[in-house]
Short mmCIF file of C-alpha atoms in Angstrom, two decimals:
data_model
loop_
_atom_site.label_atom_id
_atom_site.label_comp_id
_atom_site.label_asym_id
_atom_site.label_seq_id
_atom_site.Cartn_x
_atom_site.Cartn_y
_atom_site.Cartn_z
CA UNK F 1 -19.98 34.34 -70.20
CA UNK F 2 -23.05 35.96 -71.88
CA UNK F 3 -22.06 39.39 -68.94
CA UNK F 4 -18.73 39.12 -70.05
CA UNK F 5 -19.24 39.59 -73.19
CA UNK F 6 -22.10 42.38 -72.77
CA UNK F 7 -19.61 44.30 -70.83
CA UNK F 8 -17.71 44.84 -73.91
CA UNK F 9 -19.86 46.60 -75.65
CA UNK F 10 -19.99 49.70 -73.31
CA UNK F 11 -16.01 48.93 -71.78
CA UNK F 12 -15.04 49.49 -75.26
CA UNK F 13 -15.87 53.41 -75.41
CA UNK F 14 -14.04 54.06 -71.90
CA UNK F 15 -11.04 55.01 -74.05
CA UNK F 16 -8.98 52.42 -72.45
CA UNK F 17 -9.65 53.07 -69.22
CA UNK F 18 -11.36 49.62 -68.55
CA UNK F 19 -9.99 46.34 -70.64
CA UNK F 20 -12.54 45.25 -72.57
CA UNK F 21 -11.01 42.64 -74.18
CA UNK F 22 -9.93 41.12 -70.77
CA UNK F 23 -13.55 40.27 -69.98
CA UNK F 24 -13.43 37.78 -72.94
CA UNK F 25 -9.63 36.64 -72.64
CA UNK F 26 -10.49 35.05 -69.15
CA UNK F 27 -12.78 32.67 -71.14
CA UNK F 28 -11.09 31.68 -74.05
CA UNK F 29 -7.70 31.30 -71.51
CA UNK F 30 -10.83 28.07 -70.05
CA UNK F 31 -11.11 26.80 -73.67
CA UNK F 32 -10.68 22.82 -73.43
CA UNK F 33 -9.18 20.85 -76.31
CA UNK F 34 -12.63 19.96 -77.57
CA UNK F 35 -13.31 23.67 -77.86
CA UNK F 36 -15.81 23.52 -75.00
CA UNK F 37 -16.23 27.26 -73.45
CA UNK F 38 -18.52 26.95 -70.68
CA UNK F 39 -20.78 29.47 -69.32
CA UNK F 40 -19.79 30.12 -65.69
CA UNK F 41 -16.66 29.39 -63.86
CA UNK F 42 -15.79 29.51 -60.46
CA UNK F 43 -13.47 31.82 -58.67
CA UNK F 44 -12.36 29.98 -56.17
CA UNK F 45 -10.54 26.70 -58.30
CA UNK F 46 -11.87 28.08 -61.99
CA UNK F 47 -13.22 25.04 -62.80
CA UNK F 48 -16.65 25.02 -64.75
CA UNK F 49 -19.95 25.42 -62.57
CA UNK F 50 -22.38 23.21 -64.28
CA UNK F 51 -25.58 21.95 -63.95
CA UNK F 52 -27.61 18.71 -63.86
CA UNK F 53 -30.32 20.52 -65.95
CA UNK F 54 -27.39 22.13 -68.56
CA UNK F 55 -24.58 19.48 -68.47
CA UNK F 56 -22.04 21.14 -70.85
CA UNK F 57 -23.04 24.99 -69.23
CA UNK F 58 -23.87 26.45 -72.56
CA UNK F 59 -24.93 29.77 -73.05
CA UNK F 60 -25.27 32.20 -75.98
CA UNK F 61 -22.82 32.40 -78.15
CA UNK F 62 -21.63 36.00 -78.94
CA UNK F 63 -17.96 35.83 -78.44
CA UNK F 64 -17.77 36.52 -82.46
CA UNK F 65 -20.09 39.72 -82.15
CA UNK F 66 -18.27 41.05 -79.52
CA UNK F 67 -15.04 40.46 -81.40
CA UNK F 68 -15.92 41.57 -84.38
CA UNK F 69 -17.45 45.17 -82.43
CA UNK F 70 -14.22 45.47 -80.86
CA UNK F 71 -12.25 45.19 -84.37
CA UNK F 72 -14.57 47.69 -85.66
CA UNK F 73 -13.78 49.80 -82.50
CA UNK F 74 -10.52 49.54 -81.66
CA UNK F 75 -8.72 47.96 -84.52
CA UNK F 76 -6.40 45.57 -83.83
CA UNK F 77 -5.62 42.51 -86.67
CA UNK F 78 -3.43 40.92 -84.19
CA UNK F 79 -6.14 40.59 -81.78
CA UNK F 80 -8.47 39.09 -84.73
CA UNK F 81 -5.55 36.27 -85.75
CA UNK F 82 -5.10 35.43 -82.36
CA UNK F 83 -8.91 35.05 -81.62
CA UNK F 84 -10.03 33.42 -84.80
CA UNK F 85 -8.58 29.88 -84.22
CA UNK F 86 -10.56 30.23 -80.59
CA UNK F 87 -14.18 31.53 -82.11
CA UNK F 88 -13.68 28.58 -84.56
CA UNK F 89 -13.04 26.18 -82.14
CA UNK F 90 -16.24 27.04 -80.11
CA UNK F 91 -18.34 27.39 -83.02
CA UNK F 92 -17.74 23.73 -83.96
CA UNK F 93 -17.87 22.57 -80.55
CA UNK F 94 -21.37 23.60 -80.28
CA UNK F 95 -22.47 22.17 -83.69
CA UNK F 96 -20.87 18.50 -82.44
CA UNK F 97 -23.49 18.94 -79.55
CA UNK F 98 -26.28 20.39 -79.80
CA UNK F 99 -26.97 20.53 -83.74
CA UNK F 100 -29.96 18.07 -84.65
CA UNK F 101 -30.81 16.28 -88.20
CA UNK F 102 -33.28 19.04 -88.95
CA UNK F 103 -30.08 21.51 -89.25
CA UNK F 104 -30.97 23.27 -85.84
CA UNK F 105 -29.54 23.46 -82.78
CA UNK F 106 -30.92 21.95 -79.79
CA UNK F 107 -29.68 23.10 -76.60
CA UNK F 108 -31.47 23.19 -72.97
CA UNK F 109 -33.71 25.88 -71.80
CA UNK F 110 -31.47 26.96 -69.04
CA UNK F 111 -28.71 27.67 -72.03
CA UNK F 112 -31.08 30.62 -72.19
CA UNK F 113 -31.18 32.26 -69.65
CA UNK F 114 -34.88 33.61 -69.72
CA UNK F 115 -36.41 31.40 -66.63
CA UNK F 116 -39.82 31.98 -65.88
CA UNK F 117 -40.62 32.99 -69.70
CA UNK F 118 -43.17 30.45 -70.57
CA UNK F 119 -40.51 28.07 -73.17
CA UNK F 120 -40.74 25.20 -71.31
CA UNK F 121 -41.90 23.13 -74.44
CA UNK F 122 -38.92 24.43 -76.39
CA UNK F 123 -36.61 22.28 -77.59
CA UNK F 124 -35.16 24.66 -80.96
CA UNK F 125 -34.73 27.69 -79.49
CA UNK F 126 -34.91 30.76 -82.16
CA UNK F 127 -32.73 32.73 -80.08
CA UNK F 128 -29.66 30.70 -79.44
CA UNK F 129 -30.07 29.54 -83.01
CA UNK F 130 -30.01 33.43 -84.76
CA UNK F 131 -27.41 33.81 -82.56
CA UNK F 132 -25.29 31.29 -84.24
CA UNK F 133 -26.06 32.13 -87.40
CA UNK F 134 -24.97 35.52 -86.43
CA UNK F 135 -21.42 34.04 -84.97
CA UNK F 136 -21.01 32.49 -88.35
CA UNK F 137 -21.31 35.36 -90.03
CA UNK F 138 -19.25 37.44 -87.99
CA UNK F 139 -16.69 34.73 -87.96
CA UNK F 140 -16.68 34.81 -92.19
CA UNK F 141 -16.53 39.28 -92.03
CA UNK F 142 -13.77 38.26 -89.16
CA UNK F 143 -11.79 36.17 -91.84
CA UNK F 144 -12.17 38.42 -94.69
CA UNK F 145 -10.69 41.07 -92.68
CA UNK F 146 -7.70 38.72 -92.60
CA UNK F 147 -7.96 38.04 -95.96
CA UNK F 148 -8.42 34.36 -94.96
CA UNK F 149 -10.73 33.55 -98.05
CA UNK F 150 -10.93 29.71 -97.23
CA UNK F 151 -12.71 30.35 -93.99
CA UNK F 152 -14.15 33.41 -94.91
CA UNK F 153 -16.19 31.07 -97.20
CA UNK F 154 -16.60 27.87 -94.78
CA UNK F 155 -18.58 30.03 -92.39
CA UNK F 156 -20.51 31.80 -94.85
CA UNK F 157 -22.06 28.22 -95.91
CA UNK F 158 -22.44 27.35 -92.48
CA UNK F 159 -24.28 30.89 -91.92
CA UNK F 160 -26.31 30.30 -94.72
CA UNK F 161 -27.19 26.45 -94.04
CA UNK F 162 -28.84 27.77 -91.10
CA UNK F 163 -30.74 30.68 -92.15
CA UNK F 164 -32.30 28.51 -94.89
CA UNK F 165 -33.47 26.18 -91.60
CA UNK F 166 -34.70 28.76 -89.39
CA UNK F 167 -36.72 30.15 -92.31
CA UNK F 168 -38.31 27.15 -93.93
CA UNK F 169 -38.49 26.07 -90.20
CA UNK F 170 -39.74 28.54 -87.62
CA UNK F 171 -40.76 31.59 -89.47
CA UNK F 172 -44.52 31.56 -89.42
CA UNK F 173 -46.27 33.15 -92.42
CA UNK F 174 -49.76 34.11 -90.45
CA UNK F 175 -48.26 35.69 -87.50
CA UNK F 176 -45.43 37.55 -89.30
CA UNK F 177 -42.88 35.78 -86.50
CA UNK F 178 -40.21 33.61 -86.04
CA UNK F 179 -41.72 31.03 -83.24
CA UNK F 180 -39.30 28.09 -81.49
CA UNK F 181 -39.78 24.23 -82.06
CA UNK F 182 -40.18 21.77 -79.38
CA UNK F 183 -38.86 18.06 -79.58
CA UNK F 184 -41.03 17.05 -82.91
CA UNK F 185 -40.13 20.35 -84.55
CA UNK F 186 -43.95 22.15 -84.38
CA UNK F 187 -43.63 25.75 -83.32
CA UNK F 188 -44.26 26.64 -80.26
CA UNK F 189 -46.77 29.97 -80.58
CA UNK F 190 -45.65 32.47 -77.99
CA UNK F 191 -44.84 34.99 -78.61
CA UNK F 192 -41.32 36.52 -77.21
CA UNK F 193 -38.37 38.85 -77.48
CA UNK F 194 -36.13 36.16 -78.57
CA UNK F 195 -37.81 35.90 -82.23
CA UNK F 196 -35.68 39.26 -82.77
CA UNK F 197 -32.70 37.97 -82.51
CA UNK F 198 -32.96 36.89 -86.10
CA UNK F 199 -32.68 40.82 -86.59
CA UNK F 200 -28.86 40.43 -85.60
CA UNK F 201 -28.02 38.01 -88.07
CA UNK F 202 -30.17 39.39 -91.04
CA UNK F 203 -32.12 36.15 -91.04
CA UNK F 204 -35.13 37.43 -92.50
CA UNK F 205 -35.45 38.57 -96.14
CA UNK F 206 -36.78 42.26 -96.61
CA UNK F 207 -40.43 41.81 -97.01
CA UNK F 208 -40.41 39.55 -93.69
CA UNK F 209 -38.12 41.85 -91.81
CA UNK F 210 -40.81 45.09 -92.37
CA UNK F 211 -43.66 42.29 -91.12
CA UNK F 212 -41.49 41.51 -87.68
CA UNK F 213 -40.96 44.82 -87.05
CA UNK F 214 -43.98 46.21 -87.54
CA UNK F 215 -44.70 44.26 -84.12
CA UNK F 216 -41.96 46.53 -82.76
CA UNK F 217 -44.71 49.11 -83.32
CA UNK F 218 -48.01 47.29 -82.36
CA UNK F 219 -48.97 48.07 -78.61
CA UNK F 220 -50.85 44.46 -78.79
CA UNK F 221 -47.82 43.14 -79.00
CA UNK F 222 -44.16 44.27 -78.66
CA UNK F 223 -45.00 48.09 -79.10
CA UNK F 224 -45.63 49.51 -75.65
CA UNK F 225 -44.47 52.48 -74.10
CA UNK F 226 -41.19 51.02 -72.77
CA UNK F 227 -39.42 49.30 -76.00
CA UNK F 228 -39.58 46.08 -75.74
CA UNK F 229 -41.19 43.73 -73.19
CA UNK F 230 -39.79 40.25 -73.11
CA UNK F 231 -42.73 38.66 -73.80
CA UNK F 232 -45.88 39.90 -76.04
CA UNK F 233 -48.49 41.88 -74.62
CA UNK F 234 -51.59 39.78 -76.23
CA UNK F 235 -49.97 36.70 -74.36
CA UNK F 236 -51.82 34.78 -71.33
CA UNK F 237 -49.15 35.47 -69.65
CA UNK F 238 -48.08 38.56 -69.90
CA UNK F 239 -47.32 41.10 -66.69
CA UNK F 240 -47.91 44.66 -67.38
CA UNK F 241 -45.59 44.82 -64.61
CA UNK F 242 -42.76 42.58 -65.84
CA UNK F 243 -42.87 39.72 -63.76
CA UNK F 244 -39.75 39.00 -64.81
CA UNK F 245 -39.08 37.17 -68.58
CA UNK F 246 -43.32 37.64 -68.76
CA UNK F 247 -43.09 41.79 -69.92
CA UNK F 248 -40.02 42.86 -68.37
CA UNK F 249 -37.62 44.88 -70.55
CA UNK F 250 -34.30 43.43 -71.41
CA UNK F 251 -31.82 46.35 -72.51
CA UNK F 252 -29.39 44.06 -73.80
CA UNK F 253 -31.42 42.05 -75.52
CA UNK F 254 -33.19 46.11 -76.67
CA UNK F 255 -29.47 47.06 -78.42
CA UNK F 256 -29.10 43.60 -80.04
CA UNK F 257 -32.81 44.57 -81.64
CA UNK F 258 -31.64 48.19 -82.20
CA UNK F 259 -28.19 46.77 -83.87
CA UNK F 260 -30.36 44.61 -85.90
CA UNK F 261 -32.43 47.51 -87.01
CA UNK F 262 -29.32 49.36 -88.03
CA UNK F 263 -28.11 46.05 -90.15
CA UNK F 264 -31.76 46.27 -92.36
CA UNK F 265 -30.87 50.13 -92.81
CA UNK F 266 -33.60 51.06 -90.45
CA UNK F 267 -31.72 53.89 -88.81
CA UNK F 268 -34.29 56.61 -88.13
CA UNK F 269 -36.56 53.49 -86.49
CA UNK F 270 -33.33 52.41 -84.54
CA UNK F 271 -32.67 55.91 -83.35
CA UNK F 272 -36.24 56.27 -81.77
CA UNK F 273 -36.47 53.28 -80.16
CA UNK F 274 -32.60 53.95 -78.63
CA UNK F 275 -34.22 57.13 -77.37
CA UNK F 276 -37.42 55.74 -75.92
CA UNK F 277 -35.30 53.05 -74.13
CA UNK F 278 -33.22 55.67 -72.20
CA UNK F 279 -36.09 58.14 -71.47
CA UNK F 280 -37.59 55.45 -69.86
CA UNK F 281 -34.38 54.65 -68.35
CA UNK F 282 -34.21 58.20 -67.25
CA UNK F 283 -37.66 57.94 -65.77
CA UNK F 284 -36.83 55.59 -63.37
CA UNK F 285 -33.62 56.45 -62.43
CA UNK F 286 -33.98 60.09 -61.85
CA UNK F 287 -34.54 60.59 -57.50
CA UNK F 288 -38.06 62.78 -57.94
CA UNK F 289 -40.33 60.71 -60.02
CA UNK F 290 -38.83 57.02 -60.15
CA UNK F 291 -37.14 54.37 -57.71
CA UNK F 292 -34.06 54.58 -58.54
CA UNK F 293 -33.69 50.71 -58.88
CA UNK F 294 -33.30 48.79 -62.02
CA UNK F 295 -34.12 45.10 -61.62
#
């Protein structure tokens, strides 16, 4: 789910060539009754591949992000009608889940796919959460486009519902950083990627947007050569040389951040880090002085 819906936001500038929206059709053609979407299917008899440890296969939800980037690319109304009734469908079905009485969503760490990063106390992740908040906003823009005013506004209370959470919630005032909860609702204080995600869906007001992203430019932290290691580099655990979800960089999660950016009007910031991200990209990749491999 989560690839398929990555792929769409680089299949979507081949001019056609490649059907981006096909990626996301193949899902939403699994959508049960209940409006369950689940992460991974198989090929063989396309029924859902879940886990013991992630019962319902959840994973993040960005099939209104993508949707809304491919209105925004490509155009098409008919598309959004069509898809709307699905994104609300899935929206709901993960608040009927996973959404707790503290107005956050609960979901299991495997929902987020970061494995060895050291959340294993996390109950409320801030990821998964900004990333709903961000589906109910894009869901609202996605109605007002359709000049469906009634759900334009249901989703706009529902965005706002839980940005008002995640900021009374998880932002902490000291660290100038949005930390997750575990099962009693006290932050957990490591420090990762996914507290950016809150970027994406304008969670933040102003002044506490400038104090996250000023760790985009502390080397102590996220502001190291390579933009932007998974996990902080004043952490215990921390790998200087990735160790996978302990420093590595995630480029997907690097153009969510980089979108984000762009949404706070930070475009000269945005640009620079884009840049840095593909000269290091470059660095690697390039037969004389790198491996060629990305991991």
């Amino acid at each position: 789910q989560v690839e398929a819906c990555c792929s769409t936001f680089s299949l979507v500038y081949s001019n056609r060539e490649f059907p981006a929206e096909a990626q996301l059709d193949v899902f939403y053609q699994k959508q049960h009754p209940s409006g369950a979407i689940h992460g991974e299917y198989s090929l063989i008899d396309g029924k859902p591949l879940l886990i013991k440890a992630n019962p319902l296969g959840v994973q993040a939800p960005l099939f209104a992000w993508a949707e809304y980037n491919l209105y925004h690319r490509l155009g098409s109304k008919r598309r959004l009608r069509e898809v709307l009734p699905v994104l609300e469908r899935y929206y709901q079905w993960i608040l009927s889940n996973f959404k707790r009485e503290n107005g956050l969503l609960s979901v299991p760490r495997q929902a987020l796919g970061m494995s060895n990063s050291p959340r294993d106390r996390v109950a409320y992740p801030v990821d998964f959460n900004a990333q709903q908040a961000a589906s109910a906003a894009f869901i609202s823009e996605i109605a007002d486009s359709l000049n469906d005013k009634e759900v334009s506004f249901r989703y706009k209370r529902e965005y706002f519902a839980l940005k008002t959470r995640m900021q009374s919630l998880m932002w902490n005032n000291e660290d100038s950083i949005y930390y997750d909860l575990d099962r009693y609702g006290q932050q957990v204080k490591v420090k990762t990627i996914a507290a950016f995600w809150t970027l994406l869906a304008k969670i933040p007001s102003e002044d506490k947007a400038n104090r996250l992203i000023s760790h985009l430019n502390n080397p102590d932290t996220f502001g190291r050569s390579h933009p932007f290691p998974s996990l902080a580099a004043d952490e215990a655990l921390y790998d200087p040389h990735g160790g996978g979800y302990r420093g590595s960089v995630l480029p997907f999660v690097n153009y969510a951040i980089i979108k984000g950016l762009e949404r706070y009007g930070k475009i000269d910031v945005a640009r620079e880090f884009a840049l840095r991200h593909l000269f290091a990209m470059h660095d690697v990749l390039v037969p004389e002085s790198g491996t060629g491999y990305l991991w």
